[in-house]
Amino acid sequence: MSQHSADTPPQHPLRSVFTSNLPAILTQLGISLAVSTYQAGHVILVRAEPDGGLNTHFRSFHKPMGIAHNPRNGSLSIGGANTVWTYRNVPAVAPKVEPQGRHDAAYLPRQIHITGDIDIHEMAYDADGQLWVVNTRFCTLCTLDPDHSFNPVWRPHFVTALAPEDRCHLNGLCMVNGRPAYVTALGETDTPGGWRENKKDGGILMDVAQNRVLLRGLSMPHSPRLYNNQLWLLESGEGSLALVDLPNRTWHTITKLPGFTRGIDFVGPLAFIGLSQVRESAVFSGIPLVERLEERVCGVWVVNIQTGETVAFLRFEEGVQEIFAVQVLPARYPDLLEWNDPLVMTSYVVPDAALADVPPPLKSSSV
């Protein structure tokens, strides 16, 4: 196991340790991870160093939670307290990022959308490039457009009004064939905060197209995902990864982990799962995880989904207690450029037709 300090200003003590094989896993797969922690106010890029070490690169956001990546055009969106920030990978900028020659992706800020306080949870892009947002405060799946805070498209049949009351704590979103297919919620309830009364095992999985409940009795479910033609979810209240058996309307625990499981992405036989310590508060009291483990950890665990075994992990020891999203990025060493970065000021993306009017000396260095 190795230990290091984060790539972040000294006023933020954000120490972590990791298994020595984690950098090699990321390198072999050609990936990095984007991890959000709303409690610490950061998006963390987890990147393997050329020397075999691990780098945790922190960027500050206001309560970042959902992260959505669109591989079709390199968009990366981050949902915050009242904002969705959208970035775009501009590969020609990457070699210019310091230290020059190390980065293979550079995400430049492109748009800010103000939603108001809707308690954004998971987000995902559909086949048409439209971003879908889980609007937890209003218990709805919504899209975004320039004229509105949000456009409510779907909500559970049992939620009878569009009101900012977090009636069922809608939280997780699974896309299938580029369309919203499944969601998770912490309760089948229609009163303000009603899900809190039975959080231990009141969680549900729903079919979006049919607007019906498929599973009941889940313990704080999050992060439903279809992978390898199988439907997975995190039963956060158990601290577990579960495989859903839709024909029999049940689920099977694949493994239990030492934290509140929330946020997952897959590559090959591996699942990258976010773990949170969870606060000692009324929200998390009485759930099986807290009863099972007196001490819980925060980090990213790498699990072999075929065996349920933990093969590697990154554990935060100080400064970060809660993780929301874990998103695999198809780059070994990306950067997320800040709004005032000089490269953002001097990098111009124009339509191909406009490049004909750019003088050759500028075109050779233009993006």
Tab-separated table of C-alpha atoms in Angstrom:
chain	number	residue	atom	x	y	z
A	1	MET	CA	0.000	0.000	0.000
A	2	SER	CA	1.256	3.466	-0.874
A	3	GLN	CA	0.542	6.843	0.644
A	4	HIS	CA	0.651	10.291	-0.873
A	5	SER	CA	-0.658	13.796	-0.497
A	6	ALA	CA	-3.176	15.175	-2.942
A	7	ASP	CA	-2.398	17.582	-5.761
A	8	THR	CA	-4.156	20.459	-4.013
A	9	PRO	CA	-3.349	23.664	-2.089
A	10	PRO	CA	-1.899	23.063	1.408
A	11	GLN	CA	-4.938	24.587	3.154
A	12	HIS	CA	-6.923	21.460	2.179
A	13	PRO	CA	-5.528	18.350	3.913
A	14	LEU	CA	-6.789	15.605	1.613
A	15	ARG	CA	-4.562	12.605	2.234
A	16	SER	CA	-5.166	9.211	0.699
A	17	VAL	CA	-3.628	5.763	0.482
A	18	PHE	CA	-3.945	3.222	-2.295
A	19	THR	CA	-3.037	-0.344	-3.116
A	20	SER	CA	0.148	-0.550	-5.151
A	21	ASN	CA	-1.625	-2.262	-8.064
A	22	LEU	CA	-4.202	0.494	-8.652
A	23	PRO	CA	-2.002	2.682	-10.901
A	24	ALA	CA	-1.141	-0.364	-13.027
A	25	ILE	CA	-4.840	-1.221	-13.381
A	26	LEU	CA	-5.651	2.286	-14.608
A	27	THR	CA	-2.670	2.270	-16.978
A	28	GLN	CA	-3.481	-1.144	-18.405
A	29	LEU	CA	-7.089	-0.112	-19.046
A	30	GLY	CA	-6.058	3.285	-20.430
A	31	ILE	CA	-8.433	5.133	-18.103
A	32	SER	CA	-8.679	7.578	-15.243
A	33	LEU	CA	-11.529	8.293	-12.828
A	34	ALA	CA	-13.587	11.397	-12.118
A	35	VAL	CA	-14.942	11.265	-8.574
A	36	SER	CA	-17.263	13.809	-6.969
A	37	THR	CA	-17.396	14.636	-3.278
A	38	TYR	CA	-20.088	17.147	-2.402
A	39	GLN	CA	-19.067	17.149	1.251
A	40	ALA	CA	-15.525	18.333	0.438
A	41	GLY	CA	-16.612	20.409	-2.574
A	42	HIS	CA	-14.345	18.797	-5.173
A	43	VAL	CA	-14.231	16.740	-8.318
A	44	ILE	CA	-11.183	14.502	-8.087
A	45	LEU	CA	-9.334	13.204	-11.138
A	46	VAL	CA	-7.660	9.920	-10.180
A	47	ARG	CA	-4.717	9.389	-12.550
A	48	ALA	CA	-1.814	6.958	-12.790
A	49	GLU	CA	1.599	8.640	-12.822
A	50	PRO	CA	4.247	7.599	-15.363
A	51	ASP	CA	6.480	6.415	-12.502
A	52	GLY	CA	3.828	4.033	-11.180
A	53	GLY	CA	2.399	6.352	-8.566
A	54	LEU	CA	-1.121	7.699	-8.263
A	55	ASN	CA	-2.207	11.319	-8.565
A	56	THR	CA	-5.422	12.731	-7.099
A	57	HIS	CA	-6.058	16.055	-8.813
A	58	PHE	CA	-8.686	18.219	-7.101
A	59	ARG	CA	-10.919	20.859	-8.699
A	60	SER	CA	-13.279	22.910	-6.534
A	61	PHE	CA	-17.040	23.015	-7.166
A	62	HIS	CA	-20.060	23.942	-5.062
A	63	LYS	CA	-21.549	20.647	-3.867
A	64	PRO	CA	-20.717	18.512	-6.945
A	65	MET	CA	-22.716	15.302	-7.232
A	66	GLY	CA	-23.781	13.784	-10.556
A	67	ILE	CA	-21.193	13.376	-13.329
A	68	ALA	CA	-22.125	12.478	-16.911
A	69	HIS	CA	-19.710	11.714	-19.749
A	70	ASN	CA	-20.723	11.660	-23.397
A	71	PRO	CA	-18.155	9.587	-25.338
A	72	ARG	CA	-19.649	10.689	-28.666
A	73	ASN	CA	-18.376	14.248	-28.382
A	74	GLY	CA	-16.206	14.328	-25.262
A	75	SER	CA	-18.658	16.307	-23.136
A	76	LEU	CA	-18.396	16.075	-19.361
A	77	SER	CA	-21.156	17.543	-17.183
A	78	ILE	CA	-21.085	18.028	-13.423
A	79	GLY	CA	-24.186	18.723	-11.349
A	80	GLY	CA	-23.858	21.001	-8.347
A	81	ALA	CA	-25.960	22.749	-5.728
A	82	ASN	CA	-27.872	24.861	-8.253
A	83	THR	CA	-25.782	24.535	-11.395
A	84	VAL	CA	-24.789	22.147	-14.158
A	85	TRP	CA	-21.299	22.812	-15.515
A	86	THR	CA	-20.469	21.370	-18.947
A	87	TYR	CA	-16.946	20.805	-20.247
A	88	ARG	CA	-15.684	19.558	-23.591
A	89	ASN	CA	-12.511	17.600	-24.253
A	90	VAL	CA	-10.316	19.549	-26.695
A	91	PRO	CA	-7.496	17.090	-27.502
A	92	ALA	CA	-5.296	19.708	-29.214
A	93	VAL	CA	-5.014	21.606	-25.917
A	94	ALA	CA	-3.854	18.589	-23.909
A	95	PRO	CA	-0.149	18.701	-24.933
A	96	LYS	CA	0.015	22.338	-23.777
A	97	VAL	CA	-1.218	21.661	-20.242
A	98	GLU	CA	1.561	21.785	-17.642
A	99	PRO	CA	3.592	19.700	-17.346
A	100	GLN	CA	3.579	19.780	-21.119
A	101	GLY	CA	3.424	16.447	-22.926
A	102	ARG	CA	1.951	14.459	-20.053
A	103	HIS	CA	-1.795	14.984	-20.583
A	104	ASP	CA	-3.881	13.144	-23.164
A	105	ALA	CA	-7.179	14.984	-22.578
A	106	ALA	CA	-8.084	18.549	-21.638
A	107	TYR	CA	-11.649	19.322	-20.591
A	108	LEU	CA	-12.411	23.000	-21.204
A	109	PRO	CA	-15.446	24.757	-19.684
A	110	ARG	CA	-18.164	25.417	-22.226
A	111	GLN	CA	-21.507	26.067	-20.522
A	112	ILE	CA	-23.135	26.848	-17.177
A	113	HIS	CA	-26.819	26.146	-16.636
A	114	ILE	CA	-28.540	27.516	-13.539
A	115	THR	CA	-31.190	25.097	-12.290
A	116	GLY	CA	-31.938	26.544	-8.889
A	117	ASP	CA	-31.639	24.285	-5.862
A	118	ILE	CA	-33.073	21.020	-7.185
A	119	ASP	CA	-30.675	18.655	-5.360
A	120	ILE	CA	-29.212	17.155	-8.536
A	121	HIS	CA	-28.286	13.491	-8.166
A	122	GLU	CA	-27.333	11.221	-11.080
A	123	MET	CA	-27.126	12.492	-14.661
A	124	ALA	CA	-26.643	10.776	-18.041
A	125	TYR	CA	-26.561	11.582	-21.751
A	126	ASP	CA	-29.029	9.939	-24.108
A	127	ALA	CA	-28.422	8.745	-27.673
A	128	ASP	CA	-29.206	12.215	-29.041
A	129	GLY	CA	-26.741	13.987	-26.771
A	130	GLN	CA	-29.464	15.291	-24.465
A	131	LEU	CA	-28.506	15.458	-20.804
A	132	TRP	CA	-30.959	13.881	-18.358
A	133	VAL	CA	-30.879	14.998	-14.739
A	134	VAL	CA	-32.342	13.359	-11.657
A	135	ASN	CA	-34.076	16.267	-9.949
A	136	THR	CA	-34.353	14.867	-6.455
A	137	ARG	CA	-36.013	17.844	-4.809
A	138	PHE	CA	-38.910	17.735	-7.304
A	139	CYS	CA	-38.880	13.902	-7.662
A	140	THR	CA	-38.565	14.079	-11.439
A	141	LEU	CA	-36.361	13.204	-14.384
A	142	CYS	CA	-35.730	16.384	-16.294
A	143	THR	CA	-33.869	17.807	-19.268
A	144	LEU	CA	-32.388	21.263	-19.620
A	145	ASP	CA	-32.967	24.047	-22.102
A	146	PRO	CA	-31.891	27.723	-22.232
A	147	ASP	CA	-35.311	29.110	-21.326
A	148	HIS	CA	-36.100	27.168	-18.157
A	149	SER	CA	-34.538	26.107	-14.887
A	150	PHE	CA	-35.442	22.542	-15.856
A	151	ASN	CA	-37.949	20.699	-18.003
A	152	PRO	CA	-39.741	17.968	-16.001
A	153	VAL	CA	-40.305	14.974	-18.285
A	154	TRP	CA	-41.099	12.050	-15.978
A	155	ARG	CA	-41.900	11.383	-12.340
A	156	PRO	CA	-43.081	8.307	-10.416
A	157	HIS	CA	-46.810	7.673	-10.711
A	158	PHE	CA	-47.262	7.859	-6.945
A	159	VAL	CA	-45.836	11.402	-6.692
A	160	THR	CA	-48.912	13.537	-7.272
A	161	ALA	CA	-47.448	17.023	-7.577
A	162	LEU	CA	-44.408	18.876	-8.879
A	163	ALA	CA	-43.205	20.398	-5.630
A	164	PRO	CA	-39.735	20.975	-4.075
A	165	GLU	CA	-40.393	18.538	-1.238
A	166	ASP	CA	-38.150	15.490	-1.876
A	167	ARG	CA	-41.131	13.179	-1.429
A	168	CYS	CA	-39.434	9.903	-2.461
A	169	HIS	CA	-35.727	10.789	-2.843
A	170	LEU	CA	-35.431	9.827	-6.499
A	171	ASN	CA	-31.679	9.421	-7.004
A	172	GLY	CA	-30.321	6.872	-9.516
A	173	LEU	CA	-30.652	6.701	-13.305
A	174	CYS	CA	-29.876	3.834	-15.691
A	175	MET	CA	-29.807	4.339	-19.469
A	176	VAL	CA	-30.542	1.458	-21.861
A	177	ASN	CA	-30.008	1.874	-25.604
A	178	GLY	CA	-29.528	5.580	-25.062
A	179	ARG	CA	-32.798	6.177	-23.217
A	180	PRO	CA	-33.770	6.444	-19.515
A	181	ALA	CA	-34.844	2.947	-18.490
A	182	TYR	CA	-34.586	2.452	-14.714
A	183	VAL	CA	-34.487	4.679	-11.645
A	184	THR	CA	-34.007	4.131	-7.939
A	185	ALA	CA	-35.673	5.955	-5.069
A	186	LEU	CA	-35.463	5.632	-1.304
A	187	GLY	CA	-39.209	5.383	-0.809
A	188	GLU	CA	-42.563	4.873	-2.503
A	189	THR	CA	-43.904	7.946	-0.733
A	190	ASP	CA	-45.846	11.106	-1.589
A	191	THR	CA	-45.327	13.373	1.417
A	192	PRO	CA	-42.494	15.855	2.067
A	193	GLY	CA	-39.463	13.800	3.113
A	194	GLY	CA	-41.723	10.768	3.516
A	195	TRP	CA	-38.983	8.340	2.460
A	196	ARG	CA	-37.115	8.978	5.719
A	197	GLU	CA	-39.624	6.986	7.794
A	198	ASN	CA	-38.651	3.656	6.211
A	199	LYS	CA	-35.192	4.284	4.815
A	200	LYS	CA	-33.849	0.961	6.132
A	201	ASP	CA	-35.712	-1.137	3.563
A	202	GLY	CA	-38.193	1.134	1.786
A	203	GLY	CA	-36.111	1.575	-1.374
A	204	ILE	CA	-37.425	0.765	-4.839
A	205	LEU	CA	-36.318	0.148	-8.425
A	206	MET	CA	-38.667	1.435	-11.134
A	207	ASP	CA	-39.166	0.909	-14.856
A	208	VAL	CA	-39.322	4.360	-16.482
A	209	ALA	CA	-41.175	3.462	-19.696
A	210	GLN	CA	-43.930	1.606	-17.843
A	211	ASN	CA	-43.767	3.817	-14.731
A	212	ARG	CA	-44.068	0.870	-12.391
A	213	VAL	CA	-42.182	-0.515	-9.428
A	214	LEU	CA	-40.044	-3.572	-10.181
A	215	LEU	CA	-38.382	-4.142	-6.803
A	216	ARG	CA	-39.355	-3.204	-3.269
A	217	GLY	CA	-37.527	-3.745	0.017
A	218	LEU	CA	-34.160	-2.331	-1.040
A	219	SER	CA	-31.972	-0.594	1.528
A	220	MET	CA	-31.200	2.915	0.203
A	221	PRO	CA	-30.568	1.866	-3.424
A	222	HIS	CA	-28.410	3.979	-5.731
A	223	SER	CA	-26.663	3.858	-9.093
A	224	PRO	CA	-28.584	1.331	-11.246
A	225	ARG	CA	-26.529	0.314	-14.291
A	226	LEU	CA	-26.959	-2.066	-17.219
A	227	TYR	CA	-23.619	-3.718	-17.956
A	228	ASN	CA	-22.927	-6.896	-19.927
A	229	ASN	CA	-26.680	-7.281	-20.369
A	230	GLN	CA	-27.106	-7.483	-16.602
A	231	LEU	CA	-28.738	-4.934	-14.320
A	232	TRP	CA	-26.674	-3.915	-11.316
A	233	LEU	CA	-27.299	-1.542	-8.440
A	234	LEU	CA	-25.732	-0.452	-5.192
A	235	GLU	CA	-27.696	-1.238	-2.065
A	236	SER	CA	-26.093	1.589	-0.159
A	237	GLY	CA	-27.760	0.898	3.165
A	238	GLU	CA	-26.117	-2.546	3.132
A	239	GLY	CA	-22.825	-1.257	1.728
A	240	SER	CA	-23.169	-3.741	-1.115
A	241	LEU	CA	-23.094	-4.355	-4.856
A	242	ALA	CA	-26.124	-6.299	-6.072
A	243	LEU	CA	-27.186	-8.030	-9.285
A	244	VAL	CA	-30.857	-7.673	-10.190
A	245	ASP	CA	-32.880	-10.723	-11.269
A	246	LEU	CA	-35.755	-9.051	-13.114
A	247	PRO	CA	-37.665	-12.210	-14.161
A	248	ASN	CA	-37.917	-13.278	-10.524
A	249	ARG	CA	-38.274	-9.760	-9.139
A	250	THR	CA	-35.373	-10.103	-6.738
A	251	TRP	CA	-31.689	-9.290	-6.370
A	252	HIS	CA	-28.524	-11.041	-5.246
A	253	THR	CA	-25.721	-9.499	-3.209
A	254	ILE	CA	-22.376	-9.884	-4.989
A	255	THR	CA	-20.223	-8.371	-2.274
A	256	LYS	CA	-20.403	-6.224	0.841
A	257	LEU	CA	-17.892	-3.410	1.224
A	258	PRO	CA	-16.650	-1.329	4.181
A	259	GLY	CA	-18.643	1.818	3.369
A	260	PHE	CA	-21.864	3.350	2.053
A	261	THR	CA	-21.786	2.311	-1.624
A	262	ARG	CA	-22.764	5.058	-4.067
A	263	GLY	CA	-21.399	5.785	-7.550
A	264	ILE	CA	-20.220	3.047	-9.920
A	265	ASP	CA	-18.731	2.505	-13.358
A	266	PHE	CA	-17.459	-0.609	-15.129
A	267	VAL	CA	-14.551	-1.628	-17.348
A	268	GLY	CA	-14.006	-5.252	-18.327
A	269	PRO	CA	-14.583	-7.493	-15.288
A	270	LEU	CA	-14.029	-4.602	-12.874
A	271	ALA	CA	-16.439	-2.283	-11.090
A	272	PHE	CA	-15.146	0.997	-9.674
A	273	ILE	CA	-17.362	1.764	-6.661
A	274	GLY	CA	-17.528	4.844	-4.472
A	275	LEU	CA	-17.590	4.344	-0.697
A	276	SER	CA	-18.600	6.908	1.913
A	277	GLN	CA	-18.110	6.911	5.661
A	278	VAL	CA	-21.651	8.371	6.127
A	279	ARG	CA	-22.265	10.799	8.918
A	280	GLU	CA	-23.574	9.856	12.319
A	281	SER	CA	-26.923	11.530	11.733
A	282	ALA	CA	-30.605	10.769	11.636
A	283	VAL	CA	-30.439	10.222	7.877
A	284	PHE	CA	-28.116	7.244	8.231
A	285	SER	CA	-29.102	5.870	11.632
A	286	GLY	CA	-30.627	2.420	11.766
A	287	ILE	CA	-29.434	1.213	8.359
A	288	PRO	CA	-27.791	-2.233	8.148
A	289	LEU	CA	-24.363	-0.832	7.208
A	290	VAL	CA	-24.121	1.276	10.356
A	291	GLU	CA	-25.195	-1.701	12.439
A	292	ARG	CA	-22.695	-3.976	10.657
A	293	LEU	CA	-19.662	-1.677	10.784
A	294	GLU	CA	-18.736	0.650	13.612
A	295	GLU	CA	-16.094	2.297	11.417
A	296	ARG	CA	-16.634	2.895	7.717
A	297	VAL	CA	-14.240	4.119	5.047
A	298	CYS	CA	-14.343	6.560	2.141
A	299	GLY	CA	-12.731	5.986	-1.236
A	300	VAL	CA	-13.001	4.047	-4.478
A	301	TRP	CA	-13.009	0.242	-4.346
A	302	VAL	CA	-12.228	-1.911	-7.383
A	303	VAL	CA	-14.240	-5.133	-7.393
A	304	ASN	CA	-14.092	-8.117	-9.732
A	305	ILE	CA	-17.780	-8.564	-10.588
A	306	GLN	CA	-17.228	-12.207	-11.533
A	307	THR	CA	-15.898	-13.183	-8.101
A	308	GLY	CA	-16.992	-10.339	-5.817
A	309	GLU	CA	-13.404	-9.923	-4.646
A	310	THR	CA	-11.815	-6.541	-3.967
A	311	VAL	CA	-8.745	-6.264	-6.183
A	312	ALA	CA	-7.621	-2.692	-5.377
A	313	PHE	CA	-8.712	0.483	-3.626
A	314	LEU	CA	-8.071	4.175	-3.051
A	315	ARG	CA	-8.906	5.242	0.493
A	316	PHE	CA	-9.197	8.847	1.627
A	317	GLU	CA	-7.771	9.271	5.096
A	318	GLU	CA	-8.416	12.936	5.708
A	319	GLY	CA	-10.591	15.697	4.260
A	320	VAL	CA	-12.993	13.544	2.225
A	321	GLN	CA	-15.739	11.571	3.962
A	322	GLU	CA	-18.379	11.172	1.247
A	323	ILE	CA	-18.344	10.184	-2.425
A	324	PHE	CA	-21.267	10.563	-4.799
A	325	ALA	CA	-20.260	9.746	-8.390
A	326	VAL	CA	-17.516	7.605	-9.923
A	327	GLN	CA	-17.085	8.083	-13.674
A	328	VAL	CA	-14.529	6.308	-15.866
A	329	LEU	CA	-12.819	8.655	-18.330
A	330	PRO	CA	-11.245	7.269	-21.534
A	331	ALA	CA	-7.928	9.034	-20.921
A	332	ARG	CA	-4.881	8.109	-18.877
A	333	TYR	CA	-4.001	11.616	-17.688
A	334	PRO	CA	-6.749	14.195	-18.268
A	335	ASP	CA	-7.092	17.664	-16.821
A	336	LEU	CA	-10.164	19.706	-16.001
A	337	LEU	CA	-9.192	23.279	-16.760
A	338	GLU	CA	-10.386	26.096	-14.553
A	339	TRP	CA	-12.294	29.051	-15.985
A	340	ASN	CA	-9.400	31.479	-15.562
A	341	ASP	CA	-6.721	29.162	-16.971
A	342	PRO	CA	-4.636	30.991	-19.629
A	343	LEU	CA	-5.201	28.075	-22.013
A	344	VAL	CA	-8.946	28.638	-21.762
A	345	MET	CA	-8.381	32.283	-22.635
A	346	THR	CA	-6.302	31.499	-25.728
A	347	SER	CA	-7.867	28.284	-27.071
A	348	TYR	CA	-10.461	28.769	-29.799
A	349	VAL	CA	-12.684	26.054	-31.232
A	350	VAL	CA	-14.273	27.161	-34.510
A	351	PRO	CA	-16.224	25.289	-37.210
A	352	ASP	CA	-14.158	23.532	-39.852
A	353	ALA	CA	-15.480	25.888	-42.521
A	354	ALA	CA	-14.073	28.864	-40.623
A	355	LEU	CA	-10.552	27.396	-40.555
A	356	ALA	CA	-10.164	28.306	-44.235
A	357	ASP	CA	-10.015	31.978	-43.197
A	358	VAL	CA	-7.392	31.467	-40.485
A	359	PRO	CA	-3.885	32.566	-41.555
A	360	PRO	CA	-1.543	29.559	-41.849
A	361	PRO	CA	0.812	30.670	-39.035
A	362	LEU	CA	-2.119	30.835	-36.641
A	363	LYS	CA	-3.777	27.709	-37.963
A	364	SER	CA	-0.764	25.607	-37.104
A	365	SER	CA	-1.133	26.545	-33.438
A	366	SER	CA	-4.904	26.900	-33.310
A	367	VAL	CA	-7.202	24.385	-31.703
